[in-house]
XYZ file of C-alpha atoms in Angstrom:
689
model
C -74.031 132.403 46.737
C -76.836 135.178 45.306
C -79.171 137.367 47.233
C -82.001 135.423 45.758
C -81.182 132.200 46.088
C -80.750 132.701 50.561
C -84.305 134.170 50.256
C -85.670 130.930 48.516
C -83.784 129.091 51.366
C -86.069 131.047 53.369
C -88.681 131.237 51.683
C -88.903 127.032 51.000
C -89.276 126.239 54.831
C -92.388 128.012 54.589
C -93.108 125.893 50.904
C -92.035 122.332 52.486
C -90.290 122.314 48.538
C -87.140 120.297 49.439
C -83.471 121.426 50.287
C -81.215 124.287 49.944
C -80.044 125.078 46.423
C -76.428 125.370 45.386
C -75.723 128.814 44.621
C -76.696 130.086 40.608
C -74.858 131.095 38.041
C -76.594 133.007 35.570
C -75.870 133.183 31.511
C -74.360 136.117 30.318
C -77.501 139.265 28.841
C -77.585 139.286 25.075
C -75.206 140.789 23.270
C -76.772 143.557 22.363
C -78.370 144.303 26.009
C -77.691 147.886 26.673
C -76.546 148.868 30.131
C -79.432 150.891 31.380
C -78.570 153.794 34.143
C -79.795 152.795 37.421
C -81.787 155.972 39.066
C -80.417 155.431 43.103
C -83.567 154.607 45.346
C -85.147 156.162 48.600
C -83.161 153.157 51.149
C -86.041 151.172 52.968
C -87.274 152.329 56.467
C -85.717 150.778 58.239
C -87.601 148.534 61.293
C -89.678 150.720 64.356
C -88.958 148.698 67.516
C -91.989 146.944 68.944
C -92.919 149.049 71.386
C -91.890 146.957 74.808
C -95.582 147.735 76.256
C -97.147 145.593 73.207
C -95.147 143.106 72.756
C -94.684 139.145 74.551
C -91.191 137.775 74.494
C -91.331 134.209 74.422
C -88.270 132.463 77.482
C -88.752 128.690 75.578
C -89.450 127.454 73.022
C -93.893 128.014 72.765
C -96.653 127.317 70.055
C -98.882 130.435 68.934
C -101.143 131.000 65.939
C -101.995 133.842 63.546
C -104.346 135.877 63.523
C -106.751 133.552 61.858
C -105.514 131.053 63.914
C -102.648 128.755 62.196
C -100.279 127.231 64.100
C -96.653 127.676 64.468
C -93.647 127.985 67.161
C -92.316 131.095 68.332
C -88.564 130.463 69.288
C -87.355 131.253 72.482
C -85.757 134.410 72.613
C -88.091 135.837 69.898
C -90.690 138.810 70.513
C -93.933 138.766 68.982
C -96.694 141.513 69.220
C -99.937 141.230 66.575
C -100.500 143.984 64.404
C -103.509 144.489 63.026
C -104.070 141.133 60.562
C -100.227 140.984 60.858
C -98.330 138.805 63.304
C -94.543 139.621 63.871
C -92.170 137.811 65.291
C -88.855 139.740 66.032
C -85.584 138.645 65.755
C -83.378 139.008 70.012
C -81.038 141.327 68.052
C -83.698 144.070 67.313
C -83.249 143.788 63.675
C -84.862 140.871 61.333
C -88.414 139.772 61.584
C -91.088 137.289 60.508
C -94.861 138.698 59.907
C -97.756 136.178 59.122
C -100.174 138.026 57.918
C -103.773 136.663 56.840
C -105.554 138.087 54.114
C -108.906 137.850 52.045
C -108.006 138.502 48.629
C -108.665 136.882 44.829
C -105.456 135.693 44.205
C -101.471 135.519 46.059
C -100.149 138.984 43.852
C -102.935 140.676 45.430
C -102.475 139.220 48.845
C -98.825 140.029 48.824
C -99.736 143.307 47.777
C -102.282 143.452 51.453
C -99.743 141.703 53.507
C -97.132 144.641 52.369
C -99.076 147.414 53.826
C -100.032 145.641 57.214
C -96.404 145.292 57.650
C -94.597 147.928 55.557
C -97.148 150.178 53.419
C -93.868 151.606 52.119
C -91.577 149.000 51.094
C -89.154 149.557 48.842
C -87.358 146.447 47.485
C -87.644 145.541 43.753
C -89.348 142.010 43.152
C -86.140 139.584 41.303
C -88.447 136.576 41.270
C -91.726 134.769 41.902
C -91.691 130.968 41.633
C -94.637 128.432 42.395
C -94.819 125.105 44.789
C -96.506 122.147 44.573
C -99.492 121.472 47.938
C -97.630 120.370 51.424
C -98.782 119.978 54.148
C -102.650 121.204 53.791
C -102.042 124.695 52.147
C -102.794 125.434 48.177
C -101.335 127.658 45.819
C -97.937 128.521 46.928
C -95.777 130.879 45.632
C -92.428 132.124 46.831
C -90.782 136.053 46.233
C -87.684 137.146 45.985
C -86.221 140.974 46.080
C -83.412 142.060 44.925
C -81.468 144.127 47.938
C -78.106 146.355 47.461
C -75.554 144.367 48.558
C -74.014 146.531 51.394
C -78.021 145.993 52.532
C -76.862 143.088 54.425
C -80.199 142.165 54.019
C -82.572 138.705 52.420
C -86.047 140.065 51.923
C -88.850 137.427 50.469
C -91.777 136.762 50.828
C -94.246 133.492 50.707
C -98.356 133.466 50.077
C -100.400 129.748 51.151
C -104.369 129.374 50.395
C -106.074 127.322 53.465
C -109.797 127.767 55.036
C -110.512 129.977 52.698
C -107.994 132.710 53.107
C -104.470 133.674 52.252
C -101.403 133.702 54.569
C -98.538 135.731 53.501
C -95.424 135.209 55.186
C -92.686 137.689 55.059
C -88.921 137.378 55.825
C -87.362 140.909 56.547
C -83.807 139.994 57.785
C -81.147 141.065 58.245
C -77.539 138.042 57.558
C -76.202 137.805 59.797
C -79.603 136.706 62.000
C -80.538 134.104 58.908
C -76.823 132.455 59.332
C -76.832 132.661 62.933
C -80.304 131.552 63.737
C -81.369 128.870 61.254
C -82.701 126.386 63.168
C -84.837 128.899 64.235
C -85.862 130.237 61.229
C -86.841 126.231 60.289
C -88.842 125.426 63.573
C -90.729 129.186 62.879
C -90.990 128.754 59.338
C -91.162 124.721 58.696
C -93.930 124.355 61.301
C -96.799 126.972 60.318
C -99.613 124.302 59.595
C -103.014 125.513 58.238
C -106.405 125.604 61.541
C -107.514 122.284 62.216
C -104.465 120.835 59.794
C -102.979 117.327 60.999
C -99.413 116.377 58.921
C -98.705 113.507 57.403
C -97.107 110.367 60.162
C -95.827 107.331 59.715
C -95.658 106.073 62.937
C -96.669 102.783 64.025
C -96.126 101.703 59.984
C -94.696 99.270 59.240
C -92.204 99.511 56.547
C -92.913 97.791 52.946
C -90.500 95.982 52.103
C -88.700 97.531 48.555
C -89.928 94.337 45.546
C -89.455 94.977 41.886
C -91.989 97.697 41.477
C -91.279 99.918 43.950
C -86.596 99.821 42.853
C -88.537 100.863 39.131
C -90.483 103.663 40.760
C -87.338 104.775 42.650
C -85.219 104.390 39.241
C -87.721 105.844 37.546
C -87.951 108.956 40.249
C -83.568 109.564 39.995
C -83.954 109.238 36.339
C -86.096 112.738 36.000
C -85.019 114.385 38.746
C -82.336 113.897 37.010
C -82.662 115.275 33.267
C -84.803 117.420 35.210
C -81.891 119.176 36.777
C -79.439 118.743 33.782
C -76.528 116.185 35.714
C -74.415 114.307 34.015
C -74.526 110.927 37.006
C -75.946 110.183 39.226
C -75.040 106.921 41.898
C -77.386 105.126 44.239
C -78.078 101.795 46.909
C -80.567 100.761 48.880
C -80.058 98.353 51.356
C -83.331 96.324 53.115
C -83.387 94.407 55.577
C -79.582 93.071 55.518
C -79.542 92.902 52.660
C -77.965 95.784 49.130
C -81.223 95.382 47.160
C -80.115 98.239 44.741
C -77.057 99.185 43.699
C -76.817 101.223 40.137
C -75.800 104.423 38.448
C -77.568 106.403 35.236
C -76.033 109.133 33.768
C -71.933 109.060 32.600
C -68.576 109.760 33.990
C -67.634 112.763 31.671
C -69.190 114.256 28.991
C -68.537 112.869 25.403
C -66.815 109.919 26.822
C -68.856 105.946 27.059
C -67.501 105.418 31.064
C -71.142 104.638 32.875
C -71.385 105.982 36.787
C -71.580 102.878 38.939
C -71.874 101.928 42.288
C -67.820 101.815 41.863
C -67.706 104.998 40.858
C -65.871 107.119 43.269
C -67.498 111.026 43.573
C -66.411 113.604 46.743
C -68.695 112.623 49.089
C -68.046 115.861 50.676
C -69.377 116.740 54.534
C -71.073 112.842 54.757
C -66.950 112.872 55.788
C -67.718 113.934 58.930
C -69.330 110.757 60.049
C -66.385 108.628 58.977
C -64.824 110.968 61.545
C -66.992 111.180 64.028
C -66.678 106.603 63.909
C -62.488 107.320 64.265
C -63.702 109.183 67.821
C -65.694 106.949 69.052
C -63.445 103.943 68.098
C -60.787 105.562 70.423
C -63.160 106.166 73.228
C -64.425 102.364 73.096
C -60.267 102.015 73.465
C -60.337 104.366 76.613
C -58.230 106.333 74.569
C -60.514 109.423 74.914
C -64.207 110.919 76.003
C -66.808 112.767 74.575
C -65.872 114.884 77.510
C -62.834 115.576 77.303
C -61.919 118.461 77.185
C -59.790 119.673 74.176
C -56.883 120.830 75.150
C -55.543 117.948 77.360
C -55.774 115.876 74.093
C -54.617 118.519 71.558
C -52.375 121.126 74.263
C -52.328 123.535 71.083
C -56.217 123.465 69.975
C -57.190 127.166 70.798
C -61.199 129.221 70.176
C -61.016 132.396 70.234
C -59.841 133.549 73.687
C -58.480 131.302 76.946
C -61.985 131.208 78.727
C -63.492 129.856 75.116
C -61.676 127.542 74.711
C -61.198 125.599 78.503
C -64.518 125.206 77.732
C -64.098 122.811 74.469
C -64.639 118.981 74.540
C -63.704 117.291 72.162
C -67.853 116.443 71.130
C -67.929 120.291 70.989
C -65.554 120.030 68.095
C -67.926 118.439 65.548
C -71.531 119.295 66.684
C -72.497 122.518 65.120
C -73.342 123.557 69.311
C -70.463 126.168 70.202
C -71.610 128.492 68.343
C -69.023 129.718 65.884
C -69.878 130.844 62.642
C -69.968 129.581 59.248
C -65.928 130.765 58.369
C -65.252 128.744 55.088
C -63.133 131.607 53.099
C -60.777 131.956 54.516
C -59.397 128.278 53.611
C -61.152 128.299 50.563
C -59.589 131.127 48.990
C -55.906 130.504 50.092
C -56.182 126.789 50.720
C -52.319 126.262 49.061
C -51.006 127.846 51.388
C -53.292 126.100 54.187
C -51.096 122.977 56.215
C -54.138 121.075 58.653
C -51.327 122.824 61.788
C -52.059 125.935 60.337
C -55.861 125.036 59.519
C -56.219 123.941 63.431
C -54.216 126.631 64.259
C -56.681 129.634 62.304
C -59.352 128.425 64.849
C -58.148 130.624 67.208
C -58.974 133.287 65.719
C -63.365 132.483 65.724
C -65.329 133.608 67.728
C -68.380 131.925 68.642
C -71.422 134.449 68.643
C -73.480 132.486 70.311
C -74.159 130.178 73.491
C -72.304 126.716 73.744
C -75.055 124.375 72.778
C -77.789 127.215 72.310
C -77.759 127.666 68.621
C -76.896 125.388 65.217
C -74.179 126.712 63.390
C -72.346 124.627 61.700
C -68.352 124.789 61.496
C -66.115 122.877 59.504
C -63.156 124.269 60.759
C -64.183 122.345 64.155
C -65.098 119.438 62.557
C -61.612 119.587 60.900
C -60.117 120.438 64.463
C -62.175 116.409 66.106
C -59.962 114.872 62.991
C -57.117 116.457 63.586
C -57.347 115.503 67.591
C -58.741 112.188 67.082
C -55.273 111.612 64.633
C -53.165 113.579 67.427
C -54.664 110.636 70.328
C -54.424 107.833 67.164
C -50.619 108.243 66.272
C -48.852 111.339 68.316
C -45.389 111.251 66.692
C -47.075 111.846 63.209
C -48.603 115.378 61.489
C -51.529 116.053 62.050
C -52.503 115.118 58.090
C -50.496 112.260 58.187
C -51.983 111.256 61.799
C -55.870 111.359 60.860
C -55.641 109.725 57.230
C -53.829 107.287 59.510
C -56.237 106.608 62.407
C -59.605 106.679 59.662
C -57.306 104.258 57.561
C -56.767 101.857 60.742
C -60.065 102.141 62.935
C -63.149 103.017 59.805
C -61.583 102.122 56.496
C -59.604 98.756 56.486
C -62.338 96.892 58.924
C -65.146 98.393 56.842
C -63.802 96.980 53.740
C -64.054 100.002 53.007
C -61.419 99.900 49.439
C -62.278 103.187 47.799
C -62.531 105.458 49.999
C -59.744 107.944 50.003
C -58.086 110.993 51.336
C -55.791 110.670 48.296
C -56.903 112.565 45.453
C -54.559 111.252 43.056
C -55.385 107.897 43.588
C -59.493 108.766 43.333
C -58.380 109.612 40.112
C -57.978 107.212 38.908
C -59.814 104.429 37.254
C -63.701 104.934 38.097
C -63.960 107.940 39.259
C -66.381 111.291 37.902
C -65.411 114.273 36.835
C -67.557 117.175 37.963
C -69.988 119.443 36.308
C -72.332 122.663 36.387
C -73.878 124.153 33.785
C -72.800 127.083 31.721
C -74.158 130.499 30.649
C -76.560 127.966 28.084
C -77.549 126.002 31.170
C -76.048 123.052 29.814
C -73.732 121.058 31.923
C -69.602 122.067 31.965
C -66.704 120.538 33.767
C -66.101 123.087 36.856
C -63.498 124.662 38.337
C -62.012 121.238 39.734
C -59.314 122.942 41.474
C -61.494 125.242 43.711
C -62.168 121.640 45.491
C -58.370 120.632 46.550
C -59.193 123.464 49.038
C -60.664 120.598 51.509
C -57.577 119.117 51.415
C -56.059 120.930 54.405
C -59.366 120.335 56.470
C -60.230 117.148 55.413
C -61.604 115.608 58.123
C -64.944 117.783 57.892
C -65.175 116.845 53.706
C -62.067 115.183 51.990
C -63.325 112.266 51.713
C -63.432 110.451 47.863
C -65.953 106.980 48.368
C -68.477 105.737 45.812
C -72.053 104.092 46.870
C -71.256 100.248 48.092
C -68.388 101.771 50.198
C -70.745 104.200 52.069
C -73.396 101.193 51.911
C -70.979 99.373 53.741
C -70.852 102.498 56.297
C -74.929 102.779 57.279
C -75.114 99.242 57.229
C -72.753 98.719 60.462
C -74.904 101.926 61.540
C -78.391 100.013 60.766
C -76.260 97.060 62.817
C -75.671 98.782 65.719
C -71.810 98.271 66.010
C -71.327 94.772 63.981
C -70.009 93.760 60.829
C -71.167 91.870 58.265
C -72.057 87.285 58.747
C -69.644 85.610 57.592
C -69.271 82.410 56.768
C -67.520 80.800 59.896
C -70.988 82.579 61.838
C -72.285 86.495 62.528
C -70.617 89.363 62.570
C -68.394 90.433 65.069
C -69.064 93.405 67.474
C -66.439 96.391 65.489
C -67.403 99.484 67.986
C -69.640 99.386 70.703
C -72.914 100.128 70.770
C -72.695 102.849 73.119
C -69.836 104.633 71.409
C -71.316 104.587 68.391
C -75.058 105.737 69.141
C -73.458 108.725 70.997
C -73.261 109.775 68.078
C -76.733 110.526 66.928
C -78.137 111.936 70.432
C -78.584 115.601 70.072
C -76.756 118.406 71.006
C -78.599 120.875 69.497
C -82.369 121.982 68.185
C -82.338 122.551 64.624
C -85.850 122.490 64.522
C -88.676 121.023 66.010
C -88.061 117.790 65.064
C -84.762 117.396 64.092
C -81.241 117.597 65.514
C -77.788 117.865 65.576
C -75.375 115.044 66.742
C -72.474 114.444 66.044
C -71.800 114.451 62.393
C -74.706 113.415 62.197
C -78.861 114.375 61.621
C -81.600 112.781 62.872
C -85.274 113.630 61.640
C -88.551 112.743 63.803
C -90.621 114.620 60.893
C -92.729 112.115 59.615
C -92.469 109.967 63.416
C -90.452 108.385 61.922
C -87.340 108.697 62.430
C -84.369 109.046 59.963
C -80.603 109.886 60.399
C -78.808 111.118 57.685
C -76.521 113.370 56.018
C -75.367 115.309 53.733
C -72.491 116.393 51.797
C -71.705 118.970 49.514
C -68.881 120.732 47.465
C -68.131 122.032 44.195
C -70.214 120.247 41.775
C -70.524 116.594 43.936
C -74.020 116.568 45.978
C -74.800 113.611 48.195
C -76.941 112.400 51.064
C -76.362 108.986 53.301
C -79.726 108.642 55.189
C -80.994 105.219 57.168
C -84.086 104.698 59.019
C -82.774 102.365 62.257
C -86.380 100.782 63.131
C -87.240 99.949 60.348
C -83.567 98.164 58.747
C -83.317 100.636 55.355
C -80.867 102.741 54.537
C -79.987 104.451 50.897
C -77.204 106.880 49.426
C -76.909 108.968 46.527
C -74.440 110.718 44.993
C -74.413 112.939 41.871
C -71.935 115.048 40.029
C -72.913 118.452 38.590
C -74.159 121.160 40.983
C -77.617 121.419 40.162
C -77.901 118.070 41.480
C -77.783 119.112 44.608
C -81.810 119.923 44.753
C -82.369 116.139 44.484
C -81.558 115.067 47.874
C -84.642 115.729 50.032
C -87.211 114.566 47.096
C -84.792 112.127 47.249
C -85.798 111.320 50.561
C -89.075 111.962 50.801
C -89.534 108.825 47.409
C -87.955 106.930 49.474
C -90.683 106.803 52.866
C -93.306 107.613 50.502
C -92.387 103.853 48.531
C -91.769 102.200 52.882
C -94.931 103.559 54.308
C -97.396 104.672 51.354
C -96.864 108.310 51.654
C -98.336 111.150 50.065
C -97.144 111.324 45.546
C -95.395 114.503 46.672
C -92.136 113.808 45.821
C -92.007 114.150 42.545
C -94.112 117.521 42.316
C -91.029 118.876 44.848
C -88.471 117.653 42.218
C -90.836 119.559 39.130
C -91.263 122.172 41.072
C -87.760 122.946 42.670
C -85.910 122.229 39.200
C -87.664 124.781 37.566
C -87.982 127.419 40.376
C -83.734 126.481 39.836
C -84.127 127.648 36.345
C -85.640 130.835 36.668
C -83.439 131.867 39.531
C -81.146 131.147 36.950
C -83.285 133.498 34.614
C -83.722 136.172 37.173
C -79.301 137.081 38.386
C -79.236 137.443 34.879
C -81.263 140.131 33.692
C -78.964 141.500 36.709
C -76.294 140.779 35.397
C -73.747 142.461 32.525
C -71.042 140.518 30.283
C -68.855 140.811 29.433
C -69.128 143.908 32.551
C -69.326 147.212 31.879
C -65.984 148.737 30.517
C -66.511 152.214 32.836
C -66.997 150.589 36.146
C -64.010 148.213 34.993
C -61.622 151.365 34.626
C -62.033 152.471 37.707
C -60.744 148.722 39.595
C -56.955 148.700 41.114
C -55.247 146.610 39.222
C -54.502 144.460 42.265
C -55.635 143.950 45.559
C -54.935 142.349 48.804
C -57.012 141.284 51.935
C -54.875 139.922 54.957
C -57.537 137.282 55.509
C -58.293 135.944 52.086
C -54.538 136.730 50.181
C -54.698 138.688 46.732
C -56.857 139.231 43.815
C -55.028 139.821 40.775
C -57.360 142.280 37.757
C -56.707 140.679 34.780
C -58.268 142.371 31.852
C -58.499 140.387 28.361
C -59.792 142.552 25.045
C -63.573 143.052 26.920
C -63.526 139.850 28.873
C -62.573 140.481 33.156
C -60.828 137.413 34.873
C -59.996 138.563 38.630
C -57.631 135.510 39.282
C -57.487 134.977 43.412
C -54.078 132.442 43.101
C -55.449 129.368 43.870
C -58.408 129.659 41.464
C -59.706 132.103 39.329
C -63.073 133.189 37.602
C -64.663 135.725 34.923
C -66.524 138.579 36.463
C -70.197 140.645 35.287
C -71.086 143.518 36.597
C -73.426 144.453 38.548
C -75.525 148.056 39.716
C -76.977 147.526 42.756
C -80.975 149.656 43.547
C -78.649 151.436 46.101
C -76.186 153.149 42.985
C -72.869 150.674 43.890
C -71.205 148.246 41.789
C -71.127 144.868 42.773
C -68.644 142.499 40.281
C -69.844 139.168 40.815
C -68.032 134.946 39.306
C -69.792 133.805 36.777
C -67.248 131.113 36.078
C -69.322 127.283 36.535
C -69.866 126.168 39.875
C -67.683 129.050 41.594
C -70.768 131.602 40.437
C -72.026 133.602 42.637
C -69.421 135.587 44.825
C -70.017 138.855 45.376
C -67.413 141.426 45.158
C -69.192 145.239 45.794
C -66.722 147.787 45.067
C -66.091 151.079 47.614
C -66.345 154.343 46.948
C -62.821 156.882 47.564
C -59.311 156.245 48.226
C -57.783 153.483 48.683
C -60.457 151.093 46.264
C -61.437 148.439 47.859
C -63.772 145.708 47.242
C -65.944 144.297 49.688
C -66.771 140.431 49.898
C -69.626 139.028 52.675
C -70.506 136.708 54.305
C -72.783 136.179 56.198
C -71.802 137.124 59.624
C -68.353 138.452 58.650
C -66.990 141.185 56.346
C -63.641 141.198 54.231
C -62.490 143.856 52.823
C -59.750 143.487 49.773
C -58.384 147.347 49.402
C -56.606 148.456 46.044
C -52.756 147.901 45.293
């Protein structure tokens, strides 16, 4: 994800404007655009420590207010100081802050200027992109801002302005990428609960869900089609169930551009991380069979399991593998870059080199390799004589897919990509849908319990209906449906294991939200070009599924959930404005990224590259120059590269092929030649050969 995209993720939490955007791929500059020299600016000043005598440190999550009386929640272990009109929250690491600044101003831009003057008057970062957001939670005139930082700063800087009670409140995010990656749940708590003085958020408590009649289903269908058009997604399939019946199962658009085949409820997509809930369902069946418990030590069932050091390994129980609660940071680069050499066995072994960065149960940190280990452990318990991958596949077939009648669901790519299946798309340089790099999706195969299932709307609805029926299968002509799984084992997966904010928790492969005082159990899924969501309201007998075949479609999921709730509970009409704002922001950010890139890559910078690079963790990069085009061949996949001059004078090379855009490698200075790639909490160095 680009730095601007990450900044918008944080600022959109404050604006309340939908779900995380997909990484952006910028189009090329005009052919005659000159490469402009970039003066090396002075570095932004470091954060000055808060004087211990003046700061308040919180032992637990604590309700507080800004200077103007706007409510928020300060996370546990964070510190706070009030400096004039600025209320400044500091993360425990000491290098990251969120400032809420209350000011009187004529407009958003003036409010922003005054806020920076109050927080950091000598701020040096240039503004990269700004975007309007719809009114939300009592706030109006909402604007988000993202600033251009240099990769070597390892920092995200963003801001957000909004208006209420005749006063502007500006949020400034000044944060290291590592803290942003580690403390996402706390950031959601802090930013997502900022409310104007005297405001009470909308509540659906005590309301009975409306019957989703034809008019309401037509409204949902219109919303989805408008979102599809706004985000230029080739195909979307959706399904809704209510009171035990499928009331909507259809699709809009095509499986493959240029061909007549339409998407429908039977079209297969990769459902990505929605696979996790199916994996934990298999584990729950093993709990019912008395073959394991959620508290069984992992090494007791799978002796070769290791995580970090021996002490950490000894503490890991079955539930910890799939709860996003062990403090293991997201570490996907290894399996994305080197999947050609990866097997389930080596994927499991890779965990021995990974170490949690927070205590068990302390912070929400999402790990795909850990989720894969959960599936492979379950498969091994069920079929101990089979290799890990085959054992898992067989455990899923016999304990999940066949009993639930999920006849189209499979981990077999060859089988899935026959008949009614969707191709995968992203936007090209002209912002038009183009085939994405499908090969990279095969990276999920060695870690498939975390996200490798192909499925369709009809099959996922069968699973959702079973969840609503608390483990019972549909009734037959012979009578009431049988109990497929015990209620206790099933519902244990929804029990909170770690907080994701004030009103959202993560269980075991499932998220539970009570944002509007109505329980929504859900999970999303993201992989190259495919994005999906499944959700159900256990107290109201309603569930839904949405599957999309274009990267821009990731922005549909949050507003889709909101639209469904609006129709069920006569909620304030927000979803349509949310999706319009999300689409506008998506393309504005792409345009902003485009302005920073040089394509073809700057010949002077290309000439400095070695012919080949190698990383002990991520393998080789072969540098391919063909005419003016620069390509980095990573082995399993490749991408055309653009160059970018950073504010600090360094040069980055950025992937720009559809759907894998935004991966940034910074050229080192000196010998040997190096390229540096980072995710939030890790750094990988490729050394020139």
